[in-house]
XYZ file of C-alpha atoms in Angstrom:
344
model
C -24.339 -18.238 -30.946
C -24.830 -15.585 -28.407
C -27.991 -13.478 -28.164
C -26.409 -10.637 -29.211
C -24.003 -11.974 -32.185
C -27.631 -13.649 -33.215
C -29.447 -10.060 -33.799
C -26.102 -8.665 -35.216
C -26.484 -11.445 -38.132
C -30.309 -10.613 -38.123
C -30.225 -7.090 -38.378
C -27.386 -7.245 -41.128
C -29.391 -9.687 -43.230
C -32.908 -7.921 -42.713
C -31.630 -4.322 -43.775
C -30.760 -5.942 -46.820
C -33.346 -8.430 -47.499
C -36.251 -6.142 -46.683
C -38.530 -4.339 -48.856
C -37.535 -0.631 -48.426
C -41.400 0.196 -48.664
C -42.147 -1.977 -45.902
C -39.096 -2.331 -44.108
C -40.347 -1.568 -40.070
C -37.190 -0.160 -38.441
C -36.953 0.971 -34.445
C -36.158 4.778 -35.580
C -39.828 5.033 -36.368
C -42.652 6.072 -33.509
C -44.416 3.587 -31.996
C -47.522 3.864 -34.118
C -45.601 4.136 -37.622
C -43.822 1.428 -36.755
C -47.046 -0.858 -35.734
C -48.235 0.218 -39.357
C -45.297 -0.630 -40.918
C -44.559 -3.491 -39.615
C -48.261 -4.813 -40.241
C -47.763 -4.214 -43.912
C -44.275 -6.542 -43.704
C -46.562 -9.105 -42.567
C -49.270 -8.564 -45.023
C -48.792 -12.179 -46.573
C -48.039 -14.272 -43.994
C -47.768 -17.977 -43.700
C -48.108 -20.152 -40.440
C -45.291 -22.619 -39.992
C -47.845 -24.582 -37.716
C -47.439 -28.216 -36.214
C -43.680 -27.785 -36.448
C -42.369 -26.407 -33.155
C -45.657 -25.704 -31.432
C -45.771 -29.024 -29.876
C -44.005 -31.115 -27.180
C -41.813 -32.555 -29.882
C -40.891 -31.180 -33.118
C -42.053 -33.878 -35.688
C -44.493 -34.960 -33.357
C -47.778 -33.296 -35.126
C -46.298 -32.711 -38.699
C -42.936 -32.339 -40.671
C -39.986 -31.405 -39.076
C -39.263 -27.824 -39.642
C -36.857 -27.668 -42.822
C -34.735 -24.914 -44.518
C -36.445 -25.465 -47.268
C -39.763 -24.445 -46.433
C -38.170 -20.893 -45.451
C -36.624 -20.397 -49.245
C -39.998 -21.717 -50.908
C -41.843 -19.566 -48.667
C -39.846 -16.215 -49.638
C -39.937 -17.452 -53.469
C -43.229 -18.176 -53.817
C -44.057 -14.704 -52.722
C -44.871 -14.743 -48.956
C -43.864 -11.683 -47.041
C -43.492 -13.362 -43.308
C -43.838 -16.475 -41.008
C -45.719 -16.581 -38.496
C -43.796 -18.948 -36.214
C -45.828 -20.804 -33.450
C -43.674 -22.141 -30.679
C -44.547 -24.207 -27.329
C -42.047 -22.269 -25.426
C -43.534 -23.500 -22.140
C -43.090 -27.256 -23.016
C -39.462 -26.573 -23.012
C -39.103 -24.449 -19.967
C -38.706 -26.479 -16.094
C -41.712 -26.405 -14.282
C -39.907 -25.018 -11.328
C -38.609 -21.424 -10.817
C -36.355 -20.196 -12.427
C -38.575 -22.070 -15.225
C -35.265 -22.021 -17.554
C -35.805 -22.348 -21.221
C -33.518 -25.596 -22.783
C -30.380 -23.711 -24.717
C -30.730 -26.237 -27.378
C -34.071 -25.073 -27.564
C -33.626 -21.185 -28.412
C -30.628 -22.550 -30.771
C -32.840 -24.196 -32.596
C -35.296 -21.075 -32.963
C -32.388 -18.990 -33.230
C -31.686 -20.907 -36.616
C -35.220 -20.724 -38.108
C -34.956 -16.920 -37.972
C -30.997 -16.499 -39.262
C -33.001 -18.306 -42.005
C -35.832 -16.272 -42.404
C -33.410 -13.251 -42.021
C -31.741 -14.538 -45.231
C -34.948 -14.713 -47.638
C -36.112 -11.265 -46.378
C -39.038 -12.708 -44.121
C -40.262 -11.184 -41.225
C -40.954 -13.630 -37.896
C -44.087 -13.547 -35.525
C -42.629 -15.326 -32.768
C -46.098 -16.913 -31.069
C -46.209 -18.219 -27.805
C -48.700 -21.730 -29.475
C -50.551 -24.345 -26.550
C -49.949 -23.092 -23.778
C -52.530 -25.709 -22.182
C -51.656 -25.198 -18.823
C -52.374 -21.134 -18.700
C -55.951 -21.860 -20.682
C -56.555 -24.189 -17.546
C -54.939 -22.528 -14.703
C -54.478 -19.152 -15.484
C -54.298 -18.173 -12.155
C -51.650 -20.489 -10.530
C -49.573 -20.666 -13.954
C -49.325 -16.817 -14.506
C -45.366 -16.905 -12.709
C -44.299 -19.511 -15.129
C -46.247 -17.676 -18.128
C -44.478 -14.310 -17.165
C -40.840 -16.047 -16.304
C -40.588 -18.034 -19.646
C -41.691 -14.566 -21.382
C -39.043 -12.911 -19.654
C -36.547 -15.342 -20.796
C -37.667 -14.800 -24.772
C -38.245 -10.967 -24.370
C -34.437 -11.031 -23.060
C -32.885 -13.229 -25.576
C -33.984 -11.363 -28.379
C -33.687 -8.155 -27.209
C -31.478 -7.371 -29.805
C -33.585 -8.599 -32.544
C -34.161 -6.661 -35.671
C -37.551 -4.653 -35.768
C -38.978 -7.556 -38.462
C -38.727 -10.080 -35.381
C -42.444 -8.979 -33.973
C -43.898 -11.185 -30.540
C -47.227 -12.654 -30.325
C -47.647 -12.660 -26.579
C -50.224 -15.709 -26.456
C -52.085 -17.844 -29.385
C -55.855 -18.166 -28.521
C -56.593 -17.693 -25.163
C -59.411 -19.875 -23.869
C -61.415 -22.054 -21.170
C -60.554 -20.530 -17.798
C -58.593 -17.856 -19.298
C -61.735 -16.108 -20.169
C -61.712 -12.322 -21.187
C -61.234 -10.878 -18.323
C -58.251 -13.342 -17.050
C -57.092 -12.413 -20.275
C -57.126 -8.888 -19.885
C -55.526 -9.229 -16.230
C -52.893 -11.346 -17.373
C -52.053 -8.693 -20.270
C -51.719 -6.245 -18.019
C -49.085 -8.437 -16.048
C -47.329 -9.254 -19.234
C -46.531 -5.876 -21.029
C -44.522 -4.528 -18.344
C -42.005 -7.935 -18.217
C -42.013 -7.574 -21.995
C -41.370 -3.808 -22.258
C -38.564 -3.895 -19.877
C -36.036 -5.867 -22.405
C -38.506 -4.664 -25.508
C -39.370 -1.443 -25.289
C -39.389 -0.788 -28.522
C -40.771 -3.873 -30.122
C -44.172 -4.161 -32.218
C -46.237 -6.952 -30.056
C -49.258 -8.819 -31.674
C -52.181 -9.099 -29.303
C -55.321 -10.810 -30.074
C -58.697 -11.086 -27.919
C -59.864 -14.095 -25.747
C -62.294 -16.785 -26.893
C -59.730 -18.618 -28.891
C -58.877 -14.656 -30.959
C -62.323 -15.113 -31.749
C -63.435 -11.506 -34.148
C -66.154 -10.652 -31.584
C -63.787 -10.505 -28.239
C -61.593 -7.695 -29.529
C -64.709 -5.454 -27.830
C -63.508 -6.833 -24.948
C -59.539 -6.650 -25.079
C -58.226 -3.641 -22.622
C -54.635 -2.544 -23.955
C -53.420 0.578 -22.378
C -54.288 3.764 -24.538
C -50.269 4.955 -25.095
C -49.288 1.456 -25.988
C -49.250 2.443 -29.756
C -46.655 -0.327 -30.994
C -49.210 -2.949 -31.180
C -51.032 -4.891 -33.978
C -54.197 -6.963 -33.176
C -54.883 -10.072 -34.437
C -57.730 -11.966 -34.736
C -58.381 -15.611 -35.914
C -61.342 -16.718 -38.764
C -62.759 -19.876 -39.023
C -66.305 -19.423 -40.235
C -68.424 -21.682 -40.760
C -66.717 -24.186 -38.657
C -68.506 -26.661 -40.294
C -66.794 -25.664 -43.595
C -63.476 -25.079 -42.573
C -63.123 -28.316 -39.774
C -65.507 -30.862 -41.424
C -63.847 -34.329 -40.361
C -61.146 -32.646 -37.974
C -60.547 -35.253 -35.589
C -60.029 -33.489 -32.920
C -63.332 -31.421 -32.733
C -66.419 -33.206 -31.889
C -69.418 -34.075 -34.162
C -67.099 -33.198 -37.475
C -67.541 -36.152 -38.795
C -71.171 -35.446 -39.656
C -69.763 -32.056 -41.540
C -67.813 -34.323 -43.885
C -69.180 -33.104 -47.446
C -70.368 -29.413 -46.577
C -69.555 -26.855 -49.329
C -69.102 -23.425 -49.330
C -69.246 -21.500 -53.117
C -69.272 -18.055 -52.205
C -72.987 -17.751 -53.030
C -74.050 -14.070 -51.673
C -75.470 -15.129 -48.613
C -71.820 -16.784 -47.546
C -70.131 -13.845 -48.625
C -72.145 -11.623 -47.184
C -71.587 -13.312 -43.464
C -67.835 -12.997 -44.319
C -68.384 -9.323 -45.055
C -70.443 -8.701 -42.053
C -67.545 -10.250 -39.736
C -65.091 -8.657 -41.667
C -66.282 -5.327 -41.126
C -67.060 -5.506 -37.282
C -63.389 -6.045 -36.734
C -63.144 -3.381 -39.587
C -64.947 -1.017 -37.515
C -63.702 -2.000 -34.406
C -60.098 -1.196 -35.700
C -61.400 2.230 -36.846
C -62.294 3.199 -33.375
C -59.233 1.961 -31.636
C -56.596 2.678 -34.077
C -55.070 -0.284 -34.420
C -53.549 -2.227 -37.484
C -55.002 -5.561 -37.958
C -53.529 -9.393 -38.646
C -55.573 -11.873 -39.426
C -53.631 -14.080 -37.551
C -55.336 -17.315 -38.517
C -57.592 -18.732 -41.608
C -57.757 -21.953 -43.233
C -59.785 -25.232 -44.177
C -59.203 -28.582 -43.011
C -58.115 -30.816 -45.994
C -61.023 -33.091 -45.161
C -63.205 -30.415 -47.509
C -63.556 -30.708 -51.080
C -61.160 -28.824 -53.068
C -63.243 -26.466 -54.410
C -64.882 -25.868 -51.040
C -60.908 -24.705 -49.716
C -60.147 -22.835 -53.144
C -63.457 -20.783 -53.167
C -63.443 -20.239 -48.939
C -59.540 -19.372 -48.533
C -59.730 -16.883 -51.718
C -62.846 -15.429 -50.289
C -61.759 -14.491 -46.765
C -58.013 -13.557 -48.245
C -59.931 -11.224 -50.662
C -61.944 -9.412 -47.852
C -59.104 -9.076 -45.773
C -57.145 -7.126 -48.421
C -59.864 -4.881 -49.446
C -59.874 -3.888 -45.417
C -56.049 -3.366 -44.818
C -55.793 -6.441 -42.567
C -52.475 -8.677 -43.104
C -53.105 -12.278 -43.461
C -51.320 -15.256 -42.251
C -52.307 -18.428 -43.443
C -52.639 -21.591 -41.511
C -50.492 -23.626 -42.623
C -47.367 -24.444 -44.596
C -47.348 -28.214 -44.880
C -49.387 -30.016 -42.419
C -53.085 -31.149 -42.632
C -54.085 -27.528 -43.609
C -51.795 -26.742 -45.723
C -50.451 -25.332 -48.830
C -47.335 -27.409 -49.673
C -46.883 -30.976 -49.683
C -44.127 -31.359 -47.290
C -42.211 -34.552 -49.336
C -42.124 -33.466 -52.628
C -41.980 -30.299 -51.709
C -44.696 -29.556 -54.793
C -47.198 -26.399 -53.881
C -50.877 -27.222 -54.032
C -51.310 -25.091 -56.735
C -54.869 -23.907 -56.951
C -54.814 -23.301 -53.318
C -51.694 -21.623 -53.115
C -52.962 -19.131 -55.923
C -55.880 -18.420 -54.372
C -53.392 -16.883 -51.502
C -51.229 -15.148 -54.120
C -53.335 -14.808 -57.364
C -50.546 -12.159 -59.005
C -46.514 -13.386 -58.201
């Protein structure tokens, strides 16, 4: 299916899938439509470890239909879509993305269309701009190019996420250079679509100080990630070092711990204020290494203090070592999933 024929079938299914309170539409200005289109997204699940690796399959389940329609029915109001785009682009100009590839993504939001979800579309582990920022910056800006101009013609509910967690070398201010490089290439085939732009430091809360987006660029959500305290919410991941020795940590929500959560909550609150910017929290989770009670009490918690601030959530993630549905059976973890949606 052709790019355009794609956002024909999109837009068609998302006028009449979305919620007409929430429904973000391009007729809007730049800042309504940032604020609208936030509030589409203001239950969001992560469809992480499914296409934001080398390999789909090769970090979790294999992204089914399925999980689309359970998502909409269970009451979710958007994916959040992480994607490796780079890992299937050549490594030589013109850096072309595989066809196959953006059929395959193409598909995922046809189905998304259908259920009435919006789609962040996240550019997820991009290893080699965290390491090289400088020398990979033309392959960073040529694959964008190629996914700002394929879905050009997108619906407004199809938002971009320019880059998941900058880190390592790209430090704030390589961050904030490479931004600058970015929005023009995206604005060219996009002017008019809502981007999602988070702060170095892995989206850390505290580097949205830091993140320089020009002053007129109004259609724009930040996004910031939460894992706090790491050694609640990654006790026994493998792939951070010394977790092991969190295994059995507990968080209850005692005043103290909420009272952090508050504190962190409203700096971004404040910062958000200032700036005038809708917020997504982007990421939020706990490892399934913690006790259940630990996961119930710390994901209700920071989804709690996020709603009483305005900020959409997304939570990380559908069916993998995170998440909320068990991906065979295709059973919901209950108590976890209604600590994300108490009232459906």
């Amino acid at each position: 299916m052709t790019g355009r024929l794609l956002a024909a079938v999109l837009a068609v299914l998302a006028v009449s899938a979305a919620p007409a309170a929430w429904a973000c539409s391009f007729e809007q200005a730049p800042a309504e439509r940032a604020a609208s289109c936030q509030r589409q997204l203001a239950r969001s699940i992560n469809f992480g470890n499914m296409l934001d690796h080398a390999r789909e399959g090769m970090a979790g389940p294999m992204l089914r239909d399925e999980f689309i329609a359970l998502a909409a029915q269970a009451g979710f109001t958007a994916i959040r879509l992480p994607v490796r785009w780079d890992a299937r682009a050549g490594v030589q100009p013109p850096y072309r993305i595989d066809p196959a590839f953006f059929e395959r993504v193409d598909g995922v939001l046809r189905q998304a269309a259908q259920h009435g979800l919006a789609v962040i579309l996240d550019m997820h582990h991009y290893a080699q701009m965290m390491l090289e920022p400088q020398s990979e910056r033309e392959r960073f800006l040529a694959v964008w190019r190629q996914v700002a101009e394929h879905y050009r013609d997108a619906p407004a509910t199809v938002l971009f996420e320019l880059l998941n967690e900058p880190n390592r070398e790209l430090g704030r201010e390589r961050w904030n250079e490479a931004l600058a490089a970015l929005l023009p290439v995206v604005r060219e085939s996009n002017p008019h679509r809502t981007l999602i732009v988070g702060g170095g430091d892995w989206n850390s809360a505290a580097a949205l100080e830091s993140l320089r987006v020009p002053a007129g660029e109004r259609n724009l959500i930040a996004t910031f990630h939460y894992y706090e305290p790491m050694a609640v919410t990654h006790q026994g991941a493998e792939w951070v070092p010394g977790a092991g020795a969190w295994v059995g940590t507990r968080w209850r929500g005692t005043p103290a711990e909420r009272q952090r959560l508050r504190d962190d909550f409203d700096r971004v609150s404040r910062w958000a204020a200032r700036e005038q910017r809708p917020v997504l929290l982007g990421e939020f989770g706990a490892y399934s290494r913690a006790d259940d009670a630990t996961r119930i009490a710390w994901t209700r918690a920071v989804r709690e203090e996020a709603e009483a601030r305005g900020f959409a959530w997304a939570y990380w993630e559908l069916a993998s070592s995170f998440g909320v549905l068990e991906p065979l059976s295709l059973q919901w973890r209950q108590p976890l999933l209604d600590a994300l949606l108490p009232a459906r």
